[in-house]
Short mmCIF file of C-alpha atoms and ligand atoms in Angstrom, two decimals:
data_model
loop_
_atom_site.label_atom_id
_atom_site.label_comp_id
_atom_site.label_asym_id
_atom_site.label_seq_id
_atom_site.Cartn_x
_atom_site.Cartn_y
_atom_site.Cartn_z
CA UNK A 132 -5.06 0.29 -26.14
CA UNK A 133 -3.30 -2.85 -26.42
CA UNK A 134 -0.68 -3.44 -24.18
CA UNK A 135 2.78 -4.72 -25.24
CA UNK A 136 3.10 -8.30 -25.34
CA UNK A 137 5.41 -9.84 -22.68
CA UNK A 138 8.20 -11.23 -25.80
CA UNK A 139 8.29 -7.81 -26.89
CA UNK A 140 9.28 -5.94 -23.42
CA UNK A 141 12.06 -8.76 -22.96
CA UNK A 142 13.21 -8.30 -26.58
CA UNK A 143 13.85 -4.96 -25.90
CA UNK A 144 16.22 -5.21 -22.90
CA UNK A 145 19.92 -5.51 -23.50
CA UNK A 146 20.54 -8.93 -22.02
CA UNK A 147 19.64 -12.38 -21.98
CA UNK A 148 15.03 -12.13 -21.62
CA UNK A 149 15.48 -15.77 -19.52
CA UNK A 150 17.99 -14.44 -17.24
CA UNK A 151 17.10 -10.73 -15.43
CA UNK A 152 18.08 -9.10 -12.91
CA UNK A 153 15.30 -8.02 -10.12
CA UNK A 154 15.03 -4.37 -10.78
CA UNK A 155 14.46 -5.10 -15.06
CA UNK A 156 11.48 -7.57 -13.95
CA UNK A 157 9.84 -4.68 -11.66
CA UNK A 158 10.53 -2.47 -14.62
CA UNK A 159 9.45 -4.42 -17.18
CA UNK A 160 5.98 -5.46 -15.08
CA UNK A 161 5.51 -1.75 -14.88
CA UNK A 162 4.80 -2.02 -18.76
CA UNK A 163 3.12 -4.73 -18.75
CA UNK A 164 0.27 -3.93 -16.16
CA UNK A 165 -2.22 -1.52 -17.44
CA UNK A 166 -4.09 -0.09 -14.55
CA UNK A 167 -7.80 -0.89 -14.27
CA UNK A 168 -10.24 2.13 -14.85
CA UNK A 169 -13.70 1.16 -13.70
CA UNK A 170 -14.98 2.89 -10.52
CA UNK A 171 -17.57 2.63 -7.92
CA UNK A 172 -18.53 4.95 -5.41
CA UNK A 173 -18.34 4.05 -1.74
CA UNK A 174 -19.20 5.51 1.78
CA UNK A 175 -16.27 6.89 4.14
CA UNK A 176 -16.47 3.70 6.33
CA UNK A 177 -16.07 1.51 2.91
CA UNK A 178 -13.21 3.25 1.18
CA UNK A 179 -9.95 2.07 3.73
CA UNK A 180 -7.22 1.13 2.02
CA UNK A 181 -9.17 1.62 -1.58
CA UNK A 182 -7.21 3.26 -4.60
CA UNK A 183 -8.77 7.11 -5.57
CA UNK A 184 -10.44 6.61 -9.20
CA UNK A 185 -10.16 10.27 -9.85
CA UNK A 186 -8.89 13.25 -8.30
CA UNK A 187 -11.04 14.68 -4.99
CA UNK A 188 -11.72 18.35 -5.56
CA UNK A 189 -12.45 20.73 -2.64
CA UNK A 190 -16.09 21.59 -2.03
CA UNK A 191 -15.09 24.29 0.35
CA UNK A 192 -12.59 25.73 2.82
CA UNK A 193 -11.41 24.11 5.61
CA UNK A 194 -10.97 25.49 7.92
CA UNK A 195 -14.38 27.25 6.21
CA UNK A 196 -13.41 30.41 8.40
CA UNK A 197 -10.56 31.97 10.40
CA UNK A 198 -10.66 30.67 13.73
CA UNK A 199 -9.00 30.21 17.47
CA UNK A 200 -6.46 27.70 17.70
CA UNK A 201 -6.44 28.27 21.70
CA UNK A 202 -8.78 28.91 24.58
CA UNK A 203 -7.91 32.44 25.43
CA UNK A 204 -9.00 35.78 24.21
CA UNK A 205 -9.76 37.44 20.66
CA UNK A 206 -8.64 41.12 19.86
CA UNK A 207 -7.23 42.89 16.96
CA UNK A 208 -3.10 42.36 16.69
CA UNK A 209 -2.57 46.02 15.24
CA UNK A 210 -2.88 47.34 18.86
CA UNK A 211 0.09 45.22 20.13
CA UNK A 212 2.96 47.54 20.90
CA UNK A 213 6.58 46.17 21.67
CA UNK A 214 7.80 46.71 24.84
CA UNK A 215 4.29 47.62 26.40
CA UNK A 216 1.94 45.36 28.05
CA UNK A 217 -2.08 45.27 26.61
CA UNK A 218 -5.23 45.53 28.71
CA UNK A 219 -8.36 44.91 27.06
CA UNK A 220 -12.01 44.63 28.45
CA UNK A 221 -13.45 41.22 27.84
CA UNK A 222 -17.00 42.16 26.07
CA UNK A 223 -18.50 38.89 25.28
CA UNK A 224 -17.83 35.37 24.73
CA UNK A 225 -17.98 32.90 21.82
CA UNK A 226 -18.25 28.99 21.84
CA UNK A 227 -17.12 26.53 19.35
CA UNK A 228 -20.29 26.29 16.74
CA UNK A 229 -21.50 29.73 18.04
CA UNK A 230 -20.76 32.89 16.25
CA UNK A 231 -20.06 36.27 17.28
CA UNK A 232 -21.85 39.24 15.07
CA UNK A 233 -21.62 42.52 17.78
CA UNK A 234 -19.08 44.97 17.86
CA UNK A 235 -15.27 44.53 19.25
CA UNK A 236 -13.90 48.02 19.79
CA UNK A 237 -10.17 49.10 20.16
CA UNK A 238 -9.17 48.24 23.77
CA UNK A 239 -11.78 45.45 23.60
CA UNK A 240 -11.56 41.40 23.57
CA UNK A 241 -13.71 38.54 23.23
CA UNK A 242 -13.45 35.83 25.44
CA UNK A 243 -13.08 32.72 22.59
CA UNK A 244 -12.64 28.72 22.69
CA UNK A 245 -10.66 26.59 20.24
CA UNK A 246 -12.70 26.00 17.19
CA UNK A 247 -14.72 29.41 17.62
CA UNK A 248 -14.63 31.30 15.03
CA UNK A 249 -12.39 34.76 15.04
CA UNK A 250 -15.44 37.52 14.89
CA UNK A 251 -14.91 40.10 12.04
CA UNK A 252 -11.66 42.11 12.42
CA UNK A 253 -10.04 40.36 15.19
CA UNK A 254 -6.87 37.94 13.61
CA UNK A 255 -4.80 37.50 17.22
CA UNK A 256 -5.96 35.01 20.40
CA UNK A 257 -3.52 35.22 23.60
CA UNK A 258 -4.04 31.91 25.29
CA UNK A 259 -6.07 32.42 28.40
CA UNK A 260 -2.88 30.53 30.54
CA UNK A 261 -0.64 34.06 29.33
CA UNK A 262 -3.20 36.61 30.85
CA UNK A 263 -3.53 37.80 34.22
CA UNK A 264 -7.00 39.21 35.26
CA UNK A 265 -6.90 42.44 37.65
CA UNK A 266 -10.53 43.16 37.61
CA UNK A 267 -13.45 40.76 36.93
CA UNK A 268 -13.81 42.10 33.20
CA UNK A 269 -10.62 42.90 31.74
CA UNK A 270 -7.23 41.42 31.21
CA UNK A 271 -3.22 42.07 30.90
CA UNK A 272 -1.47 40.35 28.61
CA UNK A 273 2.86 41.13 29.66
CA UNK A 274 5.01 42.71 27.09
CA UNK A 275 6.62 41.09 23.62
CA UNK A 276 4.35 38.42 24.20
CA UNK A 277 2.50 37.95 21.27
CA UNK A 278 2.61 38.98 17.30
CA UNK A 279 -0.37 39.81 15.22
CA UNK A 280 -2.03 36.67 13.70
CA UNK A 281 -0.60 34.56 16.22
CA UNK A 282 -2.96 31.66 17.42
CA UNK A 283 -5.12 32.29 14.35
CA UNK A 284 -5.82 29.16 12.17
CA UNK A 285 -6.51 30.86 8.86
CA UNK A 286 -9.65 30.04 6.11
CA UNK A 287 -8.66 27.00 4.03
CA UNK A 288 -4.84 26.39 5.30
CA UNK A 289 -5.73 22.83 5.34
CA UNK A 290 -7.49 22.81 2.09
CA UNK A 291 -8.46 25.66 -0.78
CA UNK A 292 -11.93 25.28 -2.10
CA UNK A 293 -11.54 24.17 -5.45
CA UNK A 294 -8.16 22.72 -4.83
CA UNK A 295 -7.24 19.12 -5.61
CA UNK A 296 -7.24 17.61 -1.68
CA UNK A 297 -6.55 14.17 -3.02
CA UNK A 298 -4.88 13.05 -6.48
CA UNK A 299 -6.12 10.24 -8.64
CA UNK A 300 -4.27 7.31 -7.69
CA UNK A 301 -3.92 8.11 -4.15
CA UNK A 302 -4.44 4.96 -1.14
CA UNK A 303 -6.94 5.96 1.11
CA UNK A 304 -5.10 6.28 4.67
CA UNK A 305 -6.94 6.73 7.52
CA UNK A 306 -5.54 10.48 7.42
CA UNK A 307 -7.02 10.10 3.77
CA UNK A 308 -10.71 9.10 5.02
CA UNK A 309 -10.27 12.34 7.53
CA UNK A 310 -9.79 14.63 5.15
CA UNK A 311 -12.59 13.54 2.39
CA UNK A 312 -14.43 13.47 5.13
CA UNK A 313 -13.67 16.79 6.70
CA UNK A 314 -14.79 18.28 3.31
CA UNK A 315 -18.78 17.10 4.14
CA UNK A 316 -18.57 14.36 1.13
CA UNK A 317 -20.20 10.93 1.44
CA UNK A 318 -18.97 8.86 -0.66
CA UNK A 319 -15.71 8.69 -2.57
CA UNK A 320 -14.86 7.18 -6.00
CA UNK A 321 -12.45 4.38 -5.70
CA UNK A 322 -10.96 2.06 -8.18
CA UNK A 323 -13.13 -1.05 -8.48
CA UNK A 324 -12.26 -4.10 -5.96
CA UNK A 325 -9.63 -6.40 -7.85
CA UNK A 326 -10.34 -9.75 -7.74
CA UNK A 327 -7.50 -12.45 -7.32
CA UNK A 328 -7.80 -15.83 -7.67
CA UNK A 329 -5.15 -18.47 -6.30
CA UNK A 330 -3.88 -21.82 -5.96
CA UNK A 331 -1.59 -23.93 -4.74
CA UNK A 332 -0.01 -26.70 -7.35
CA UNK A 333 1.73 -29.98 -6.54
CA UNK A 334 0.68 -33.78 -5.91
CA UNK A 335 2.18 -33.58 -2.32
CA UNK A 336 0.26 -30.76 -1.16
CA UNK A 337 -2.50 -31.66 1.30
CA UNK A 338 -5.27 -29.64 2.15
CA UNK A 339 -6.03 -28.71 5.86
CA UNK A 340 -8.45 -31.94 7.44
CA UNK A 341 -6.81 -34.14 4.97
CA UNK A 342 -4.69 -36.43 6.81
CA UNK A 343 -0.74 -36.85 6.77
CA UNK A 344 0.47 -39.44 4.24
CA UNK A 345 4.13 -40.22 3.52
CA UNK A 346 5.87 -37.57 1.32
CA UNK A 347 2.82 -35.42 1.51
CA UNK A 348 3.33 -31.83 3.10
CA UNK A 349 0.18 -29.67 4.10
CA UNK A 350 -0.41 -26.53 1.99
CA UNK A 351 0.66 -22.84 3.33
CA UNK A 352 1.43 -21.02 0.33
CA UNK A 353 -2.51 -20.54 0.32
CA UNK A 354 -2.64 -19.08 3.56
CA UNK A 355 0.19 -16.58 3.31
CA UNK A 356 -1.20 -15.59 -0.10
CA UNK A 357 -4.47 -15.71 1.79
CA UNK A 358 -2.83 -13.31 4.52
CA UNK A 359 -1.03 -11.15 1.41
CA UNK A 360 -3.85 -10.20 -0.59
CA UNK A 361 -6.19 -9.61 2.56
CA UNK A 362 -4.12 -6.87 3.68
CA UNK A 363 -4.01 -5.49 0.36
CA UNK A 364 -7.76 -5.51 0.25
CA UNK A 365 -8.77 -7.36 -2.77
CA UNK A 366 -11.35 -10.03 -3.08
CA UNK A 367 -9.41 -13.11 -3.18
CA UNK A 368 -11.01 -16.26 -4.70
CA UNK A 369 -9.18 -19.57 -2.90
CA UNK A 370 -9.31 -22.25 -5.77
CA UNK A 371 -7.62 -25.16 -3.58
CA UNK A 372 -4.85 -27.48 -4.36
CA UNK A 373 -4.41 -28.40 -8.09
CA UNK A 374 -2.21 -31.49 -8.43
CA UNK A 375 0.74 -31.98 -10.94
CA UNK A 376 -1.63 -32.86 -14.20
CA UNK A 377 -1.75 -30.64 -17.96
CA UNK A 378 -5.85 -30.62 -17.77
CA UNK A 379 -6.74 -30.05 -14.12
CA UNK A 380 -4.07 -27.14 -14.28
CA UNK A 381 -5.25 -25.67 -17.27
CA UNK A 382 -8.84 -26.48 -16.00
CA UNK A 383 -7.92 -24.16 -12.81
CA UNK A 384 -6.46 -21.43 -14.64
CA UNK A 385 -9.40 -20.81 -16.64
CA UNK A 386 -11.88 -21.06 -13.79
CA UNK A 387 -9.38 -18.85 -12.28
CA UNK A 388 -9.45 -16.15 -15.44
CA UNK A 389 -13.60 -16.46 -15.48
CA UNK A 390 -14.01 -14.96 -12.08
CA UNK A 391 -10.47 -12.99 -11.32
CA UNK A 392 -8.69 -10.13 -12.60
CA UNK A 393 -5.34 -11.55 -11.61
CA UNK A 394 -4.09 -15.15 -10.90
CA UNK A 395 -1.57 -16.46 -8.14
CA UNK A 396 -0.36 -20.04 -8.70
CA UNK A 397 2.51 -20.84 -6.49
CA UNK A 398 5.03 -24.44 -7.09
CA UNK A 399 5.62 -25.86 -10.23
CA UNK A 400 6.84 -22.92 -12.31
CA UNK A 401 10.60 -23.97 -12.93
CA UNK A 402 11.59 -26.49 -15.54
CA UNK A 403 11.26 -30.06 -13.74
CA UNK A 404 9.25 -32.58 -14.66
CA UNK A 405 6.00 -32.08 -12.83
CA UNK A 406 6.13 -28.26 -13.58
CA UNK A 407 3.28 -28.20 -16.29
CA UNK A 408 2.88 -24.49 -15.88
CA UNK A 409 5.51 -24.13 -18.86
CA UNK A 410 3.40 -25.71 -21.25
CA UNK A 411 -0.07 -25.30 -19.95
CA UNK A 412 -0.15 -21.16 -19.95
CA UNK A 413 0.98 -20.13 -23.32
CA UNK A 414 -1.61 -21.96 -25.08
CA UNK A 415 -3.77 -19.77 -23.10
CA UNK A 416 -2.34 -16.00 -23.83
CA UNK A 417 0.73 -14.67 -23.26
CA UNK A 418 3.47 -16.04 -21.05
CA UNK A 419 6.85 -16.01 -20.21
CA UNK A 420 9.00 -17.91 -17.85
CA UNK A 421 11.66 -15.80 -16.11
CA UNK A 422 14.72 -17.17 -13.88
CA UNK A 423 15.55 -14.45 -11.71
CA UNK A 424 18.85 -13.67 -10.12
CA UNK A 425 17.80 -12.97 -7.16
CA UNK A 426 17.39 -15.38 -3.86
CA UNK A 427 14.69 -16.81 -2.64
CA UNK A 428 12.62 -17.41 -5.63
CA UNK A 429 14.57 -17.63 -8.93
CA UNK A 430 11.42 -18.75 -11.10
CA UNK A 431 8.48 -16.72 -12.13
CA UNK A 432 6.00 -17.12 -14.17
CA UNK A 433 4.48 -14.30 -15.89
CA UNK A 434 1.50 -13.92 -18.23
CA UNK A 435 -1.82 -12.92 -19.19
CA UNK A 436 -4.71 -14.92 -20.07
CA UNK A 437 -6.47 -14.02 -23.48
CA UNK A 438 -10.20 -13.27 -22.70
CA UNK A 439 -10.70 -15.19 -26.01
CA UNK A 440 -9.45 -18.39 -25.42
CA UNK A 441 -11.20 -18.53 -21.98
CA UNK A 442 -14.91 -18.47 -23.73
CA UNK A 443 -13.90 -21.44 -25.17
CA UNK A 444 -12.89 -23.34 -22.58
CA UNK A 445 -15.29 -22.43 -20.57
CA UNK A 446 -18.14 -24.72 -22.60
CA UNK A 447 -16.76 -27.65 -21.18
CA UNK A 448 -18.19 -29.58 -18.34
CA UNK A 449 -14.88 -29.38 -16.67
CA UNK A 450 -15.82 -25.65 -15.58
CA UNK A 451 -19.49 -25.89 -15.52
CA UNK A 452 -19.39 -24.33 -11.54
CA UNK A 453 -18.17 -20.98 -12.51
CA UNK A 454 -20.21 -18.45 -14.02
CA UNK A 455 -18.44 -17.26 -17.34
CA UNK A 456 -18.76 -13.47 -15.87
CA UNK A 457 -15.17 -12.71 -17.35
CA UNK A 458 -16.02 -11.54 -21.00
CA UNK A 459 -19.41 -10.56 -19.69
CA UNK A 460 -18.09 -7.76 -17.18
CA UNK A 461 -16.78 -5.00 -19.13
CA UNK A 462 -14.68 -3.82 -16.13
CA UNK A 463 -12.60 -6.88 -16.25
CA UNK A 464 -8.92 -5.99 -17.76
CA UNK A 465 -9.50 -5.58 -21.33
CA UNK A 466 -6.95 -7.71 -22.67
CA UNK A 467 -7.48 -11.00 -19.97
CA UNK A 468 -6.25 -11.03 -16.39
CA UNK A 469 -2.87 -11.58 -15.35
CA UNK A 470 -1.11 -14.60 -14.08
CA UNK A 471 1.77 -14.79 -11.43
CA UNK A 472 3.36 -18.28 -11.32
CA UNK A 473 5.43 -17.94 -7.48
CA UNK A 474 7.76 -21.04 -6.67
CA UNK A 475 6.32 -23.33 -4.40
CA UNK A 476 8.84 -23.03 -1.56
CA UNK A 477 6.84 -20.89 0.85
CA UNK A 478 9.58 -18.13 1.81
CA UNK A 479 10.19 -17.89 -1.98
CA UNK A 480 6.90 -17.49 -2.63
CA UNK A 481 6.16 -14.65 -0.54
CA UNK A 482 9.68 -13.13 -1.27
CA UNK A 483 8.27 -13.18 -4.86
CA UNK A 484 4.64 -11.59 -4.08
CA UNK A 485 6.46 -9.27 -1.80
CA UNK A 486 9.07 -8.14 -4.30
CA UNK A 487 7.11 -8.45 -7.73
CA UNK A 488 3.29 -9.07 -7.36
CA UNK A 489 2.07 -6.58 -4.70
CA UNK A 490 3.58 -3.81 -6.86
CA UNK A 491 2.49 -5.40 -9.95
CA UNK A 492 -0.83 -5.75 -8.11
CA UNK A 493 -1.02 -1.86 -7.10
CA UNK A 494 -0.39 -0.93 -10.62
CA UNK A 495 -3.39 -2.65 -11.81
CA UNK A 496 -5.44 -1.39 -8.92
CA UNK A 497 -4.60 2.30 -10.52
CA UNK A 498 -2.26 2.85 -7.63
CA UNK A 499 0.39 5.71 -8.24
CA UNK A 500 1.58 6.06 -4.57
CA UNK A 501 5.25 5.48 -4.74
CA UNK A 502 5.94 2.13 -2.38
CA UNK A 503 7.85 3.28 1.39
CA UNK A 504 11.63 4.00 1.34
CA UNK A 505 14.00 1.39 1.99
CA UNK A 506 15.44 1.76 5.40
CA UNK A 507 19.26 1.57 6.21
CA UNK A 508 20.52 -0.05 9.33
CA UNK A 509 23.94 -1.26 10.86
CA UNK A 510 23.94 -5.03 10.08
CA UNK A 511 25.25 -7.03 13.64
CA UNK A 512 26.33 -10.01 12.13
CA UNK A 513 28.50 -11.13 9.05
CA UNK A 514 26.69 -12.16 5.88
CA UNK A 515 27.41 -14.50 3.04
CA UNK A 516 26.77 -12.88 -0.29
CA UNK A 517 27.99 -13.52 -3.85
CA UNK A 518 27.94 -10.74 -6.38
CA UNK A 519 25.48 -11.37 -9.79
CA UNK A 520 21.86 -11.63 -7.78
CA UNK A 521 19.84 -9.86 -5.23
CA UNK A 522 19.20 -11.55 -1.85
CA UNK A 523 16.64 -11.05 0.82
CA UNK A 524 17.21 -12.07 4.03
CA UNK A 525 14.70 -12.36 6.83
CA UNK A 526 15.92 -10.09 9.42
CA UNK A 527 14.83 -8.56 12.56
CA UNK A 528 15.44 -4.59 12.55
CA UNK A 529 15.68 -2.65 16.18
CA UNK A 530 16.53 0.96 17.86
CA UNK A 531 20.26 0.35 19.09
CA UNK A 532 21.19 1.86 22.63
CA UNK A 533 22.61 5.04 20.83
CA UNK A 534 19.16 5.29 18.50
CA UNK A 535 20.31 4.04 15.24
CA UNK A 536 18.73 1.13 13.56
CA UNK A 537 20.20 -2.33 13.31
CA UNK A 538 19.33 -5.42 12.18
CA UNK A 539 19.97 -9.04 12.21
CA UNK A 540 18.97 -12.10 10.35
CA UNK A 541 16.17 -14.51 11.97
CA UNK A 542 18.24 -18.25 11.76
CA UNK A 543 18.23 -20.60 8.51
CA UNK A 544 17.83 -18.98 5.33
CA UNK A 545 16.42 -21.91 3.24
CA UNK A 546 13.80 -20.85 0.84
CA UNK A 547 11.44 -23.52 2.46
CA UNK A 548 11.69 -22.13 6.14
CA UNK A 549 8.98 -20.39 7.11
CA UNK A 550 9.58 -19.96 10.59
CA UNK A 551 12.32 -17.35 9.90
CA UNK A 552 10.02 -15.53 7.91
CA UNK A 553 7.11 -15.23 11.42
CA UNK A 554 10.41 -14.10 13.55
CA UNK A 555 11.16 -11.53 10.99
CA UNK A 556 10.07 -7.63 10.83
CA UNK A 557 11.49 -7.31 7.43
CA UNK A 558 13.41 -8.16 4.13
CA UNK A 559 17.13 -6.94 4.67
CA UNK A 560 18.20 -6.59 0.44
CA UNK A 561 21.00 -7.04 -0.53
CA UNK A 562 22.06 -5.56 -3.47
CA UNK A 563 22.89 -7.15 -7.37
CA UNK A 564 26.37 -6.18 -7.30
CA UNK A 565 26.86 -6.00 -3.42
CA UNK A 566 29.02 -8.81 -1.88
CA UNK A 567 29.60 -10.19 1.80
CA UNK A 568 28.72 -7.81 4.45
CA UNK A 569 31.02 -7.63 7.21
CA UNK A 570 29.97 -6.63 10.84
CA UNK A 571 29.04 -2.99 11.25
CA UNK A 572 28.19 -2.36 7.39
CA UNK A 573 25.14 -0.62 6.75
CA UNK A 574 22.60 -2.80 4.77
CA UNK A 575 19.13 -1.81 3.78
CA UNK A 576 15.92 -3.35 4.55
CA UNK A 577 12.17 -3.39 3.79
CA UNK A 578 10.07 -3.18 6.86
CA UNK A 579 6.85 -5.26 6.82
CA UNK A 580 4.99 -3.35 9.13
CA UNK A 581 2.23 -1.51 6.72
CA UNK A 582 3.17 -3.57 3.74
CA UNK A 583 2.29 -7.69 5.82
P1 AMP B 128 7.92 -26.57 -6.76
O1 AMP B 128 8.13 -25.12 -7.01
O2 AMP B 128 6.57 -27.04 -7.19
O3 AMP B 128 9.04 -27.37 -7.34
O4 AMP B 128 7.99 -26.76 -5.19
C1 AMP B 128 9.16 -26.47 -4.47
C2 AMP B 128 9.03 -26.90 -3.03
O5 AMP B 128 7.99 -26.17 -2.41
C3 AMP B 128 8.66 -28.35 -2.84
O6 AMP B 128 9.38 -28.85 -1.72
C4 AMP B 128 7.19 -28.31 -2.55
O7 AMP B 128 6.74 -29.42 -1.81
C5 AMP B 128 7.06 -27.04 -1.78
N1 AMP B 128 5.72 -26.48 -1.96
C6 AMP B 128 5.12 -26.24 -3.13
N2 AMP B 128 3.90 -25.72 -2.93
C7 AMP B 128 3.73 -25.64 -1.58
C8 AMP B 128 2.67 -25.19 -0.76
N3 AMP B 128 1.55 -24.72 -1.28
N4 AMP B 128 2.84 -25.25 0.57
C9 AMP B 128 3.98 -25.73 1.10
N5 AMP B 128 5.02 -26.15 0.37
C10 AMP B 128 4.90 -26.12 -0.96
MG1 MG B 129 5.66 -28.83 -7.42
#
């Protein structure tokens, strides 16, 4: 199926395509993406933070069989009487992993450990702590003490063989690994690894062991993108520092598109002179440059390379080092990977991956898991804030003395100041349409912790 093209999804919204608003650019990369399909199958230890490629259907029970959810003693419930105490005669024991097949009669218990399974007609355990023991072999368990059933973990209450455990879609949590592996499988099927290629652009961008020169500035966007797309678990392919020139930009982008199934550029996306981004990528496929309202990081770039034009290309010595795998791997996107052009300005570009490309990036990884709730907390301090764009602030989010959250902002705001950004836990977002905050308003914010 082909996707819709970029030009028609902005045609279709009622307002000027150049100028959106944050929440019509998440929707409209929503419809843009098309999830990848191709699978693999992977061990338990393999499949962390991996995206389900189908749905995980129970083998069996689990728990496979009633069983004791305490250390205490088995009998059958129906000879519980209110207001009485129970003595029963303790006729055997059973072990976790051991089962027991002989008789229980009325008046009689089994002596049971957590895990054991419950022999045939006993459903109620009294925790061996609750009994008192007035002869070597039987107990007394004290009036209105216990209901039938109690302390009975019941056949498949965690999961119903030939239930769905897991859906499609689904990230695999440690919980997630627990309980695929709790039903004896292996291996898993998980969406195939992405692969994302990046680069930094821009003449004054020095690589690490390069040394200082005058107006030069050493590269970071390539390490937080690094740092990004790490946690996220895709392959990342680092393609260096591409200066400010038409060929050696369009040069990286297709080297980029032969090997990755989604490309980060970051700097030179807006409109000044030594952005060649605007004119470079839609010879390529389909592109559109979007100014945001939102702050940090009003330009992005959006597009996808067209597998077509890439085969090419790709016959010229310029790209002779990189295997022309794209057209060649039929698990590649069908219709050409994707390209994300961030604005240079480190916090911007991380505000922008953050905000726009990890979700975009989920998508294509088939992930359906909706992202975590914004949080709201009592903002300390006054902020500045203008109506007509969406802001995020670095902030720093605590427990206040009387439990409720709070949150502050972490110094200068500039889009280029990373240091707020390492003293910040989160993104406090401001709303389109909200204004100033005053002291004591409630604001909300996006925690990093799971997501950086
Ligand atoms: P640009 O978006 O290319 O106009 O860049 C905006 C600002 O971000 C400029 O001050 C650049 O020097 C800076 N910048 C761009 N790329 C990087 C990078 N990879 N690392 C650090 N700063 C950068
Ligand atoms: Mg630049």
């Amino acid at each position: 199926m082909t996707p819709p093209s970029l030009a028609d999804l902005a045609a279709a919204l009622p307002c000027d395509p150049l100028h959106l608003r944050a929440d019509q650019v998440t929707a409209l990369l929503a419809q843009f993406v098309q999830p990848l399909t191709a699978s693999e199958d992977v061990g338990m230890f393999e499949a962390l933070g991996r995206v389900l490629a189908c749905d995980v259907v129970s083998p069996l029970n689990v728990p496979p069989h009633d069983n004791s959810a305490m250390d205490g003693y088995a009998f059958a419930g129906n000879q519980l009487v209110a207001s009485a105490p129970l003595t029963l005669r303790v006729v055997g024991k059973v072990l976790a992993g051991a089962t027991w097949t002989g008789p229980v009669a009325t008046g009689e218990c089994i002596k049971i450990m957590t895990g054991a399974a419950l022999p045939a007609g006993l459903d109620t355990v009294v925790p061996q702590e609750l009994t008192r023991s007035d002869t070597k072999d039987h107990i007394t368990l004290a009036a209105n003490l216990l209901r039938c059933g109690d302390n009975r973990r019941r056949q498949g209450e965690d999961l119903v063989q030939g239930g769905v455990a897991l859906q499609q879609g689904a990230l695999l949590t440690p919980a997630a690994l627990g309980l695929i592996a709790s039903l004896g499988l292996p291996t898993v099927a998980v969406v195939r690894r992405l692969r994302v290629a990046y680069f930094s652009t821009g003449n004054e961008i020095l690589s690490l062991g390069e040394p200082p020169r005058a107006g030069a500035v050493y590269d970071s966007n390539r390490y937080t993108l690094f740092g990004l797309l790490t946690r996220l678990g895709v392959q990342v392919i680092d393609l260096g520092v591409v200066p400010d020139a038409p060929a050696q930009l369009e040069a990286a982008l297709v080297q980029a598109a032969n090997q990755a199934d989604a490309i980060i550029t970051s700097g030179g996306a807006s409109a000044g002179e030594a952005d060649h981004l605007r004119s470079t990528l839609p010879p390529l496929g389909d592109a559109a440059f979007w100014r945001i309202n939102i702050r940090p990081g009003r330009p992005l770039a959006v597009g996808r390379i067209d597998a077509s034009k890439i085969t090419v290309k790709s016959g010229s010595s310029a790209y002779a080092s990189s295997a022309n795998s794209y057209k060649n791997n039929s698990s590649t996107p069908p219709n050409g990977p994707l390209l994300f052009g961030l604005p240079g300005n480190p916090v911007a570009a991380m505000v922008s991956f953050l905000v726009f490309v990890r979700p975009a990036l989920l998508r294509l990884m088939g992930c359906t898991q909706a992202p975590p709730p914004l949080l709201r907390a009592v903002c300390t301090e006054a902020l500045r804030k203008n109506p007509g764009r969406t802001e995020y602030q670095r902030g720093w989010v605590s427990t206040a003395s009387d439990g409720t959250l709070q949150v502050r902002t972490t110094g200068p705001q500039g889009s280029g100041v990373l240091s707020s950004m390492v003293q910040a836990n989160g993104l406090i977002v401001l709303a389109h349409e909200q204004g100033a905050v005053a002291v004591g308003e409630m604001v909300s914010v996006m925690l990093f912790d799971g997501v950086i």
